[in-house]
Amino acid sequence: MKDLLVVATYIVVLFSVIAQAGTIAGVVRRVSSNRSRSDAGAKEAGAPEPPLAEPFIW
């Protein structure tokens, strides 16, 4: 009985991690596609490129 509980817990955790990774990947994909779309629109309009941010140093 205890083994069944361990296996069930493992499966639930595994699916939670997969779902979380899918959510994060979806957000990253949406943000990057929005950024590339807005960059393309700015270049077509002849707007100057925004200055690059300072690199973050740990």
XYZ file of C-alpha atoms in Angstrom:
58
model
C 0.000 0.000 0.000
C 2.829 2.375 0.832
C 4.491 1.683 -2.525
C 1.274 2.603 -4.318
C 1.149 5.915 -2.458
C 4.762 6.677 -3.384
C 4.142 5.884 -7.055
C 0.951 7.974 -7.120
C 2.753 10.921 -5.503
C 5.615 10.598 -7.981
C 3.195 10.641 -10.931
C 1.346 13.701 -9.610
C 4.608 15.594 -9.061
C 5.872 14.591 -12.502
C 2.732 15.867 -14.225
C 2.852 19.097 -12.196
C 6.438 19.737 -13.288
C 5.568 19.040 -16.932
C 2.568 21.385 -16.766
C 4.645 24.115 -15.124
C 7.379 23.796 -17.764
C 4.762 24.028 -20.508
C 3.303 27.178 -18.961
C 6.726 28.821 -18.691
C 7.591 27.852 -22.273
C 4.289 29.304 -23.493
C 4.927 32.613 -21.744
C 8.486 32.796 -23.086
C 7.288 32.005 -26.604
C 4.557 34.665 -26.410
C 6.925 37.340 -25.087
C 9.608 36.602 -27.677
C 7.109 36.604 -30.559
C 5.643 39.909 -29.346
C 9.120 41.395 -29.091
C 10.131 40.317 -32.606
C 6.836 41.613 -33.988
C 7.258 45.016 -32.323
C 10.902 45.240 -33.454
C 9.882 44.532 -37.046
C 7.181 47.195 -36.876
C 9.607 49.770 -35.502
C 12.159 49.049 -38.230
C 9.530 49.360 -40.955
C 8.450 52.721 -39.549
C 12.058 53.919 -39.506
C 12.171 54.348 -35.743
C 15.640 54.352 -34.187
C 16.707 51.149 -32.460
C 16.408 51.334 -28.657
C 19.750 51.435 -26.840
C 20.907 48.133 -25.391
C 20.548 47.786 -21.639
C 23.651 47.508 -19.493
C 24.577 43.869 -18.904
C 23.584 42.610 -15.482
C 26.611 41.584 -13.424
C 26.071 38.961 -10.723
